[in-house]
JSON list of C-alpha atoms in Angstrom, two decimals:
[
{"chain": "Y", "resi": 1, "resn": "MET", "atom": "CA", "xyz": [175.02, -105.12, -43.82]},
{"chain": "Y", "resi": 2, "resn": "GLY", "atom": "CA", "xyz": [173.89, -106.81, -40.65]},
{"chain": "Y", "resi": 3, "resn": "ASP", "atom": "CA", "xyz": [174.70, -110.11, -39.01]},
{"chain": "Y", "resi": 4, "resn": "GLU", "atom": "CA", "xyz": [173.38, -112.16, -41.95]},
{"chain": "Y", "resi": 5, "resn": "SER", "atom": "CA", "xyz": [175.84, -110.86, -44.52]},
{"chain": "Y", "resi": 6, "resn": "THR", "atom": "CA", "xyz": [178.87, -108.61, -44.02]},
{"chain": "Y", "resi": 7, "resn": "GLY", "atom": "CA", "xyz": [178.16, -107.52, -40.46]},
{"chain": "Y", "resi": 8, "resn": "ALA", "atom": "CA", "xyz": [180.89, -109.69, -38.94]},
{"chain": "Y", "resi": 9, "resn": "LEU", "atom": "CA", "xyz": [183.53, -108.64, -41.45]},
{"chain": "Y", "resi": 10, "resn": "ALA", "atom": "CA", "xyz": [186.12, -105.90, -41.04]},
{"chain": "Y", "resi": 11, "resn": "PRO", "atom": "CA", "xyz": [184.93, -102.66, -42.68]},
{"chain": "Y", "resi": 12, "resn": "GLU", "atom": "CA", "xyz": [188.08, -102.29, -44.78]},
{"chain": "Y", "resi": 13, "resn": "LEU", "atom": "CA", "xyz": [187.63, -105.67, -46.54]},
{"chain": "Y", "resi": 14, "resn": "ARG", "atom": "CA", "xyz": [186.84, -105.57, -50.25]},
{"chain": "Y", "resi": 15, "resn": "VAL", "atom": "CA", "xyz": [183.33, -106.63, -51.29]},
{"chain": "Y", "resi": 16, "resn": "SER", "atom": "CA", "xyz": [182.25, -109.09, -53.98]},
{"chain": "Y", "resi": 17, "resn": "HIS", "atom": "CA", "xyz": [179.57, -108.82, -56.66]},
{"chain": "Y", "resi": 18, "resn": "GLU", "atom": "CA", "xyz": [177.34, -110.98, -54.46]},
{"chain": "Y", "resi": 19, "resn": "ASP", "atom": "CA", "xyz": [177.78, -108.56, -51.53]},
{"chain": "Y", "resi": 20, "resn": "ARG", "atom": "CA", "xyz": [176.70, -105.68, -53.75]},
{"chain": "Y", "resi": 21, "resn": "ASP", "atom": "CA", "xyz": [173.71, -107.67, -55.04]},
{"chain": "Y", "resi": 22, "resn": "GLN", "atom": "CA", "xyz": [172.59, -108.39, -51.46]},
{"chain": "Y", "resi": 23, "resn": "ALA", "atom": "CA", "xyz": [172.86, -104.71, -50.55]},
{"chain": "Y", "resi": 24, "resn": "VAL", "atom": "CA", "xyz": [170.77, -103.75, -53.59]},
{"chain": "Y", "resi": 25, "resn": "GLU", "atom": "CA", "xyz": [168.13, -106.32, -52.57]},
{"chain": "Y", "resi": 26, "resn": "ILE", "atom": "CA", "xyz": [167.94, -104.79, -49.08]},
{"chain": "Y", "resi": 27, "resn": "LEU", "atom": "CA", "xyz": [167.56, -101.32, -50.57]},
{"chain": "Y", "resi": 28, "resn": "ARG", "atom": "CA", "xyz": [164.82, -102.40, -52.99]},
{"chain": "Y", "resi": 29, "resn": "PHE", "atom": "CA", "xyz": [162.93, -104.18, -50.23]},
{"chain": "Y", "resi": 30, "resn": "ALA", "atom": "CA", "xyz": [163.17, -101.06, -48.03]},
{"chain": "Y", "resi": 31, "resn": "ALA", "atom": "CA", "xyz": [161.85, -98.89, -50.85]},
{"chain": "Y", "resi": 32, "resn": "GLY", "atom": "CA", "xyz": [158.97, -101.32, -51.42]},
{"chain": "Y", "resi": 33, "resn": "SER", "atom": "CA", "xyz": [158.14, -101.02, -47.71]},
{"chain": "Y", "resi": 34, "resn": "GLY", "atom": "CA", "xyz": [158.08, -97.22, -47.91]},
{"chain": "Y", "resi": 35, "resn": "ARG", "atom": "CA", "xyz": [161.31, -96.66, -45.98]},
{"chain": "Y", "resi": 36, "resn": "LEU", "atom": "CA", "xyz": [163.13, -95.07, -48.92]},
{"chain": "Y", "resi": 37, "resn": "THR", "atom": "CA", "xyz": [161.92, -92.65, -51.56]},
{"chain": "Y", "resi": 38, "resn": "VAL", "atom": "CA", "xyz": [162.54, -93.34, -55.25]},
{"chain": "Y", "resi": 39, "resn": "ALA", "atom": "CA", "xyz": [165.28, -90.70, -55.28]},
{"chain": "Y", "resi": 40, "resn": "GLU", "atom": "CA", "xyz": [166.94, -92.21, -52.20]},
{"chain": "Y", "resi": 41, "resn": "LEU", "atom": "CA", "xyz": [166.73, -95.68, -53.72]},
{"chain": "Y", "resi": 42, "resn": "ASP", "atom": "CA", "xyz": [168.38, -94.58, -56.97]},
{"chain": "Y", "resi": 43, "resn": "GLU", "atom": "CA", "xyz": [171.13, -92.74, -55.09]},
{"chain": "Y", "resi": 44, "resn": "ARG", "atom": "CA", "xyz": [171.89, -95.64, -52.77]},
{"chain": "Y", "resi": 45, "resn": "ILE", "atom": "CA", "xyz": [171.83, -98.29, -55.49]},
{"chain": "Y", "resi": 46, "resn": "GLU", "atom": "CA", "xyz": [174.31, -96.25, -57.52]},
{"chain": "Y", "resi": 47, "resn": "ALA", "atom": "CA", "xyz": [176.54, -96.02, -54.46]},
{"chain": "Y", "resi": 48, "resn": "ALA", "atom": "CA", "xyz": [176.15, -99.76, -53.69]},
{"chain": "Y", "resi": 49, "resn": "LEU", "atom": "CA", "xyz": [177.20, -100.77, -57.19]},
{"chain": "Y", "resi": 50, "resn": "ALA", "atom": "CA", "xyz": [180.29, -98.56, -56.87]},
{"chain": "Y", "resi": 51, "resn": "ALA", "atom": "CA", "xyz": [181.12, -99.72, -53.31]},
{"chain": "Y", "resi": 52, "resn": "LYS", "atom": "CA", "xyz": [184.58, -101.15, -52.78]},
{"chain": "Y", "resi": 53, "resn": "THR", "atom": "CA", "xyz": [184.62, -102.08, -49.08]},
{"chain": "Y", "resi": 54, "resn": "VAL", "atom": "CA", "xyz": [182.35, -103.63, -46.47]},
{"chain": "Y", "resi": 55, "resn": "GLY", "atom": "CA", "xyz": [182.23, -100.27, -44.72]},
{"chain": "Y", "resi": 56, "resn": "ASP", "atom": "CA", "xyz": [180.87, -98.61, -47.87]},
{"chain": "Y", "resi": 57, "resn": "LEU", "atom": "CA", "xyz": [177.93, -101.05, -47.98]},
{"chain": "Y", "resi": 58, "resn": "ARG", "atom": "CA", "xyz": [177.24, -100.86, -44.24]},
{"chain": "Y", "resi": 59, "resn": "ALA", "atom": "CA", "xyz": [176.83, -97.11, -44.48]},
{"chain": "Y", "resi": 60, "resn": "LEU", "atom": "CA", "xyz": [174.10, -97.56, -47.12]},
{"chain": "Y", "resi": 61, "resn": "THR", "atom": "CA", "xyz": [172.03, -100.10, -45.16]},
{"chain": "Y", "resi": 62, "resn": "ALA", "atom": "CA", "xyz": [172.80, -99.28, -41.51]},
{"chain": "Y", "resi": 63, "resn": "ASP", "atom": "CA", "xyz": [169.46, -97.46, -40.98]},
{"chain": "Y", "resi": 64, "resn": "LEU", "atom": "CA", "xyz": [167.37, -100.24, -42.59]},
{"chain": "Y", "resi": 65, "resn": "PRO", "atom": "CA", "xyz": [165.97, -103.37, -40.89]},
{"chain": "Y", "resi": 66, "resn": "LEU", "atom": "CA", "xyz": [166.64, -106.85, -42.26]},
{"chain": "Y", "resi": 67, "resn": "GLU", "atom": "CA", "xyz": [163.51, -108.39, -40.73]},
{"chain": "Y", "resi": 68, "resn": "GLY", "atom": "CA", "xyz": [161.09, -109.61, -43.36]},
{"chain": "Y", "resi": 69, "resn": "LEU", "atom": "CA", "xyz": [163.65, -109.56, -46.14]},
{"chain": "Y", "resi": 70, "resn": "PRO", "atom": "CA", "xyz": [162.82, -112.26, -48.70]},
{"chain": "Y", "resi": 71, "resn": "PRO", "atom": "CA", "xyz": [165.29, -115.15, -48.86]},
{"chain": "Y", "resi": 72, "resn": "GLN", "atom": "CA", "xyz": [168.00, -114.97, -51.48]},
{"chain": "Y", "resi": 73, "resn": "PRO", "atom": "CA", "xyz": [167.30, -116.89, -54.69]},
{"chain": "Y", "resi": 74, "resn": "ARG", "atom": "CA", "xyz": [168.93, -120.26, -55.20]},
{"chain": "Y", "resi": 75, "resn": "GLU", "atom": "CA", "xyz": [172.29, -120.13, -56.94]},
{"chain": "Y", "resi": 76, "resn": "VAL", "atom": "CA", "xyz": [171.37, -122.99, -59.31]},
{"chain": "Y", "resi": 77, "resn": "LEU", "atom": "CA", "xyz": [167.91, -124.25, -60.25]},
{"chain": "Y", "resi": 78, "resn": "ARG", "atom": "CA", "xyz": [167.88, -127.65, -61.98]},
{"chain": "Y", "resi": 79, "resn": "ILE", "atom": "CA", "xyz": [164.91, -128.88, -64.00]},
{"chain": "Y", "resi": 80, "resn": "ASP", "atom": "CA", "xyz": [165.04, -132.38, -65.49]},
{"chain": "Y", "resi": 81, "resn": "GLN", "atom": "CA", "xyz": [161.68, -133.23, -67.03]},
{"chain": "Y", "resi": 82, "resn": "ARG", "atom": "CA", "xyz": [160.46, -136.00, -69.28]},
{"chain": "Y", "resi": 83, "resn": "PHE", "atom": "CA", "xyz": [156.91, -135.75, -70.58]},
{"chain": "Y", "resi": 84, "resn": "GLY", "atom": "CA", "xyz": [154.35, -133.20, -69.47]},
{"chain": "Y", "resi": 85, "resn": "ASP", "atom": "CA", "xyz": [154.45, -129.43, -69.04]},
{"chain": "Y", "resi": 86, "resn": "GLY", "atom": "CA", "xyz": [156.35, -127.29, -66.54]},
{"chain": "Y", "resi": 87, "resn": "LYS", "atom": "CA", "xyz": [156.09, -123.60, -65.74]},
{"chain": "Y", "resi": 88, "resn": "ARG", "atom": "CA", "xyz": [157.65, -120.85, -63.65]},
{"chain": "Y", "resi": 89, "resn": "ALA", "atom": "CA", "xyz": [155.34, -117.84, -63.53]},
{"chain": "Y", "resi": 90, "resn": "GLY", "atom": "CA", "xyz": [154.07, -115.13, -61.20]},
{"chain": "Y", "resi": 91, "resn": "ARG", "atom": "CA", "xyz": [156.48, -113.85, -58.54]},
{"chain": "Y", "resi": 92, "resn": "TRP", "atom": "CA", "xyz": [159.07, -116.61, -58.79]},
{"chain": "Y", "resi": 93, "resn": "ARG", "atom": "CA", "xyz": [162.62, -115.76, -57.78]},
{"chain": "Y", "resi": 94, "resn": "VAL", "atom": "CA", "xyz": [165.11, -115.84, -60.63]},
{"chain": "Y", "resi": 95, "resn": "PRO", "atom": "CA", "xyz": [168.35, -117.65, -59.70]},
{"chain": "Y", "resi": 96, "resn": "ARG", "atom": "CA", "xyz": [171.80, -116.87, -61.03]},
{"chain": "Y", "resi": 97, "resn": "ARG", "atom": "CA", "xyz": [171.90, -120.06, -63.09]},
{"chain": "Y", "resi": 98, "resn": "MET", "atom": "CA", "xyz": [169.55, -122.74, -64.38]},
{"chain": "Y", "resi": 99, "resn": "GLU", "atom": "CA", "xyz": [170.23, -126.20, -65.81]},
{"chain": "Y", "resi": 100, "resn": "VAL", "atom": "CA", "xyz": [167.33, -127.42, -67.94]},
{"chain": "Y", "resi": 101, "resn": "ARG", "atom": "CA", "xyz": [166.95, -130.86, -69.49]},
{"chain": "Y", "resi": 102, "resn": "LEU", "atom": "CA", "xyz": [163.76, -131.62, -71.42]},
{"chain": "Y", "resi": 103, "resn": "MET", "atom": "CA", "xyz": [162.54, -134.60, -73.40]},
{"chain": "Y", "resi": 104, "resn": "PHE", "atom": "CA", "xyz": [158.98, -134.81, -74.71]},
{"chain": "Y", "resi": 105, "resn": "ALA", "atom": "CA", "xyz": [158.24, -131.94, -72.31]},
{"chain": "Y", "resi": 106, "resn": "ASP", "atom": "CA", "xyz": [157.45, -128.23, -72.52]},
{"chain": "Y", "resi": 107, "resn": "LEU", "atom": "CA", "xyz": [158.82, -125.68, -70.06]},
{"chain": "Y", "resi": 108, "resn": "LYS", "atom": "CA", "xyz": [157.67, -122.06, -69.86]},
{"chain": "Y", "resi": 109, "resn": "LEU", "atom": "CA", "xyz": [159.69, -119.44, -67.96]},
{"chain": "Y", "resi": 110, "resn": "ASP", "atom": "CA", "xyz": [157.59, -116.29, -67.57]},
{"chain": "Y", "resi": 111, "resn": "PHE", "atom": "CA", "xyz": [159.64, -113.28, -66.42]},
{"chain": "Y", "resi": 112, "resn": "THR", "atom": "CA", "xyz": [156.71, -110.83, -66.49]},
{"chain": "Y", "resi": 113, "resn": "GLU", "atom": "CA", "xyz": [156.29, -110.66, -62.70]},
{"chain": "Y", "resi": 114, "resn": "ALA", "atom": "CA", "xyz": [159.45, -112.51, -61.66]},
{"chain": "Y", "resi": 115, "resn": "VAL", "atom": "CA", "xyz": [161.58, -111.24, -58.77]},
{"chain": "Y", "resi": 116, "resn": "ILE", "atom": "CA", "xyz": [164.85, -110.28, -60.44]},
{"chain": "Y", "resi": 117, "resn": "THR", "atom": "CA", "xyz": [167.81, -109.54, -58.16]},
{"chain": "Y", "resi": 118, "resn": "HIS", "atom": "CA", "xyz": [170.68, -110.23, -60.57]},
{"chain": "Y", "resi": 119, "resn": "SER", "atom": "CA", "xyz": [171.52, -108.64, -63.90]},
{"chain": "Y", "resi": 120, "resn": "THR", "atom": "CA", "xyz": [172.33, -111.95, -65.63]},
{"chain": "Y", "resi": 121, "resn": "LEU", "atom": "CA", "xyz": [170.72, -115.41, -65.73]},
{"chain": "Y", "resi": 122, "resn": "GLU", "atom": "CA", "xyz": [172.69, -118.25, -67.30]},
{"chain": "Y", "resi": 123, "resn": "ILE", "atom": "CA", "xyz": [170.60, -121.16, -68.61]},
{"chain": "Y", "resi": 124, "resn": "GLU", "atom": "CA", "xyz": [172.35, -124.31, -69.79]},
{"chain": "Y", "resi": 125, "resn": "VAL", "atom": "CA", "xyz": [169.93, -126.42, -71.81]},
{"chain": "Y", "resi": 126, "resn": "ASP", "atom": "CA", "xyz": [169.82, -130.00, -73.05]},
{"chain": "Y", "resi": 127, "resn": "LEU", "atom": "CA", "xyz": [166.77, -130.20, -75.30]},
{"chain": "Y", "resi": 128, "resn": "ARG", "atom": "CA", "xyz": [166.06, -133.68, -76.62]},
{"chain": "Y", "resi": 129, "resn": "VAL", "atom": "CA", "xyz": [163.29, -134.79, -78.99]},
{"chain": "Y", "resi": 130, "resn": "GLY", "atom": "CA", "xyz": [160.07, -132.95, -78.14]},
{"chain": "Y", "resi": 131, "resn": "GLY", "atom": "CA", "xyz": [161.72, -130.77, -75.49]},
{"chain": "Y", "resi": 132, "resn": "ASP", "atom": "CA", "xyz": [160.57, -127.16, -76.03]},
{"chain": "Y", "resi": 133, "resn": "LEU", "atom": "CA", "xyz": [161.57, -124.10, -74.01]},
{"chain": "Y", "resi": 134, "resn": "THR", "atom": "CA", "xyz": [159.45, -120.92, -74.04]},
{"chain": "Y", "resi": 135, "resn": "LEU", "atom": "CA", "xyz": [160.65, -117.67, -72.46]},
{"chain": "Y", "resi": 136, "resn": "VAL", "atom": "CA", "xyz": [158.10, -114.91, -71.84]},
{"chain": "Y", "resi": 137, "resn": "VAL", "atom": "CA", "xyz": [160.15, -111.71, -71.74]},
{"chain": "Y", "resi": 138, "resn": "PRO", "atom": "CA", "xyz": [158.69, -108.30, -70.80]},
{"chain": "Y", "resi": 139, "resn": "PRO", "atom": "CA", "xyz": [160.46, -105.06, -71.76]},
{"chain": "Y", "resi": 140, "resn": "GLY", "atom": "CA", "xyz": [163.92, -104.94, -70.18]},
{"chain": "Y", "resi": 141, "resn": "VAL", "atom": "CA", "xyz": [164.58, -108.68, -70.40]},
{"chain": "Y", "resi": 142, "resn": "VAL", "atom": "CA", "xyz": [166.74, -109.75, -73.36]},
{"chain": "Y", "resi": 143, "resn": "VAL", "atom": "CA", "xyz": [167.72, -113.23, -74.52]},
{"chain": "Y", "resi": 144, "resn": "ASP", "atom": "CA", "xyz": [171.04, -114.25, -76.07]},
{"chain": "Y", "resi": 145, "resn": "ALA", "atom": "CA", "xyz": [171.10, -117.72, -77.66]},
{"chain": "Y", "resi": 146, "resn": "ASP", "atom": "CA", "xyz": [174.55, -117.51, -79.26]},
{"chain": "Y", "resi": 147, "resn": "GLY", "atom": "CA", "xyz": [175.80, -120.26, -76.94]},
{"chain": "Y", "resi": 148, "resn": "ILE", "atom": "CA", "xyz": [173.34, -122.88, -78.25]},
{"chain": "Y", "resi": 149, "resn": "THR", "atom": "CA", "xyz": [174.59, -125.72, -80.46]},
{"chain": "Y", "resi": 150, "resn": "LYS", "atom": "CA", "xyz": [171.61, -126.83, -82.56]},
{"chain": "Y", "resi": 151, "resn": "SER", "atom": "CA", "xyz": [171.22, -129.89, -84.77]},
{"chain": "Y", "resi": 152, "resn": "ARG", "atom": "CA", "xyz": [167.42, -129.86, -84.91]},
{"chain": "Y", "resi": 153, "resn": "GLY", "atom": "CA", "xyz": [164.67, -127.52, -83.75]},
{"chain": "Y", "resi": 154, "resn": "ASP", "atom": "CA", "xyz": [164.04, -123.80, -84.16]},
{"chain": "Y", "resi": 155, "resn": "ILE", "atom": "CA", "xyz": [165.24, -120.76, -82.22]},
{"chain": "Y", "resi": 156, "resn": "LYS", "atom": "CA", "xyz": [162.99, -117.70, -82.38]},
{"chain": "Y", "resi": 157, "resn": "LEU", "atom": "CA", "xyz": [163.92, -114.53, -80.49]},
{"chain": "Y", "resi": 158, "resn": "PRO", "atom": "CA", "xyz": [162.36, -111.05, -80.49]},
{"chain": "Y", "resi": 159, "resn": "PRO", "atom": "CA", "xyz": [164.33, -108.11, -81.88]},
{"chain": "Y", "resi": 160, "resn": "VAL", "atom": "CA", "xyz": [166.92, -106.54, -79.58]},
{"chain": "Y", "resi": 161, "resn": "PRO", "atom": "CA", "xyz": [165.34, -103.47, -77.89]},
{"chain": "Y", "resi": 162, "resn": "GLY", "atom": "CA", "xyz": [166.64, -99.98, -78.51]},
{"chain": "Y", "resi": 163, "resn": "PRO", "atom": "CA", "xyz": [168.67, -97.95, -76.02]},
{"chain": "Y", "resi": 164, "resn": "GLU", "atom": "CA", "xyz": [165.52, -96.24, -74.72]},
{"chain": "Y", "resi": 165, "resn": "ILE", "atom": "CA", "xyz": [164.57, -99.43, -72.81]},
{"chain": "Y", "resi": 166, "resn": "PRO", "atom": "CA", "xyz": [166.90, -100.12, -69.86]},
{"chain": "Y", "resi": 167, "resn": "ILE", "atom": "CA", "xyz": [167.98, -103.76, -69.57]},
{"chain": "Y", "resi": 168, "resn": "ARG", "atom": "CA", "xyz": [166.98, -105.38, -66.26]},
{"chain": "Y", "resi": 169, "resn": "LEU", "atom": "CA", "xyz": [168.04, -108.92, -67.06]},
{"chain": "Y", "resi": 170, "resn": "ARG", "atom": "CA", "xyz": [170.15, -110.68, -69.68]},
{"chain": "Y", "resi": 171, "resn": "VAL", "atom": "CA", "xyz": [169.28, -114.34, -70.22]},
{"chain": "Y", "resi": 172, "resn": "LEU", "atom": "CA", "xyz": [172.30, -116.16, -71.65]},
{"chain": "Y", "resi": 173, "resn": "LEU", "atom": "CA", "xyz": [171.45, -119.52, -73.22]},
{"chain": "Y", "resi": 174, "resn": "SER", "atom": "CA", "xyz": [174.04, -122.24, -73.79]},
{"chain": "Y", "resi": 175, "resn": "GLY", "atom": "CA", "xyz": [174.02, -125.99, -74.34]},
{"chain": "Y", "resi": 176, "resn": "THR", "atom": "CA", "xyz": [172.53, -128.20, -77.03]},
{"chain": "Y", "resi": 177, "resn": "SER", "atom": "CA", "xyz": [169.26, -128.69, -78.87]},
{"chain": "Y", "resi": 178, "resn": "THR", "atom": "CA", "xyz": [168.88, -131.99, -80.72]},
{"chain": "Y", "resi": 179, "resn": "GLY", "atom": "CA", "xyz": [165.16, -131.82, -81.35]},
{"chain": "Y", "resi": 180, "resn": "GLY", "atom": "CA", "xyz": [163.53, -129.08, -79.30]},
{"chain": "Y", "resi": 181, "resn": "ASP", "atom": "CA", "xyz": [162.45, -125.50, -80.02]},
{"chain": "Y", "resi": 182, "resn": "ILE", "atom": "CA", "xyz": [163.46, -122.34, -78.15]},
{"chain": "Y", "resi": 183, "resn": "VAL", "atom": "CA", "xyz": [161.02, -119.44, -78.37]},
{"chain": "Y", "resi": 184, "resn": "ALA", "atom": "CA", "xyz": [161.25, -116.07, -76.61]},
{"chain": "Y", "resi": 185, "resn": "ARG", "atom": "CA", "xyz": [158.20, -113.82, -76.92]},
{"chain": "Y", "resi": 186, "resn": "PRO", "atom": "CA", "xyz": [156.72, -110.79, -75.16]},
{"chain": "Y", "resi": 187, "resn": "PRO", "atom": "CA", "xyz": [153.83, -111.30, -72.72]},
{"chain": "Y", "resi": 188, "resn": "ARG", "atom": "CA", "xyz": [150.38, -111.07, -74.20]},
{"chain": "Y", "resi": 189, "resn": "ARG", "atom": "CA", "xyz": [149.48, -108.58, -71.47]},
{"chain": "Y", "resi": 190, "resn": "LEU", "atom": "CA", "xyz": [151.65, -106.75, -68.95]},
{"chain": "Y", "resi": 191, "resn": "PRO", "atom": "CA", "xyz": [150.46, -106.68, -65.29]},
{"chain": "Y", "resi": 192, "resn": "TRP", "atom": "CA", "xyz": [149.15, -103.12, -65.53]},
{"chain": "Y", "resi": 193, "resn": "GLN", "atom": "CA", "xyz": [147.20, -104.01, -68.65]},
{"chain": "Y", "resi": 194, "resn": "ARG", "atom": "CA", "xyz": [145.57, -106.95, -66.88]},
{"chain": "Y", "resi": 195, "resn": "LYS", "atom": "CA", "xyz": [144.62, -104.70, -63.95]},
{"chain": "Y", "resi": 196, "resn": "ALA", "atom": "CA", "xyz": [143.18, -102.09, -66.31]},
{"chain": "Y", "resi": 197, "resn": "ARG", "atom": "CA", "xyz": [141.15, -104.76, -68.09]},
{"chain": "Y", "resi": 198, "resn": "ALA", "atom": "CA", "xyz": [139.85, -106.09, -64.78]},
{"chain": "Y", "resi": 199, "resn": "GLY", "atom": "CA", "xyz": [138.91, -102.57, -63.70]},
{"chain": "Y", "resi": 200, "resn": "THR", "atom": "CA", "xyz": [136.99, -102.04, -66.92]},
{"chain": "Y", "resi": 201, "resn": "ARG", "atom": "CA", "xyz": [135.02, -105.24, -66.37]},
{"chain": "Y", "resi": 202, "resn": "ASP", "atom": "CA", "xyz": [134.23, -104.24, -62.77]},
{"chain": "Y", "resi": 203, "resn": "ALA", "atom": "CA", "xyz": [133.06, -100.80, -63.90]},
{"chain": "Y", "resi": 204, "resn": "GLY", "atom": "CA", "xyz": [130.80, -102.39, -66.48]}
]
C-alpha cells in the first residue's frame, strides 16, 4: 500500500486488521477525491476486508496516490479533566480507544460529523462525583454500556436500532461510575438538516 504502510513488505505476508483499516481509509479518501465511483469503492472495500496478504491489499490501492491522505487517528486518546466542560465535535478523528477520567466536569463526544475509520471504539471511564459523559450518536453509531460498574449516577441509552440501519461504529463503555451520569442521545439536527435550514433562511 505504498512506502508508508505495507510497501516494503513481501507480498505473500499475511495482513493484520490495522493493515486492512489503513487500506479502507485510502479507498475512502480516494472516493472522496473523485478517483473512485461509489460502486468501485464498495467493491474494493469488500475485497480489502477479505484480503489475506499484503499483495491482495497492494492490488486494491496500487493506482491511488497517498499524497494528501489524512493522518491516522491516535491509538489512545486520554482525557483527565477536573472542573469545567470539554467537548469533541465537528470533524474530529475517532481513535481506537479512549481513557476518560472526570470529576466535577462534563465531557461531550459528538459523533455526528466525526471521522470514523474503525468499527469499534473502546472507552474506559472513571467518573467521579460530578463527572458526566454525554455521547451524541447519529444513526449507525450504537453504545454498549454493559462494561460499566456503577455505584451512583444514571446511565441512559437510546434504543438499539433495527437491522435496516447499518452499524458504522460500536462504542463499548467500560470502567466505573461513582457519581457521574452517562447519557447517549441522538443529535438534535443532522448535518443535512442544518444545511436545509440554512438554505431556507437564505431563501427567505
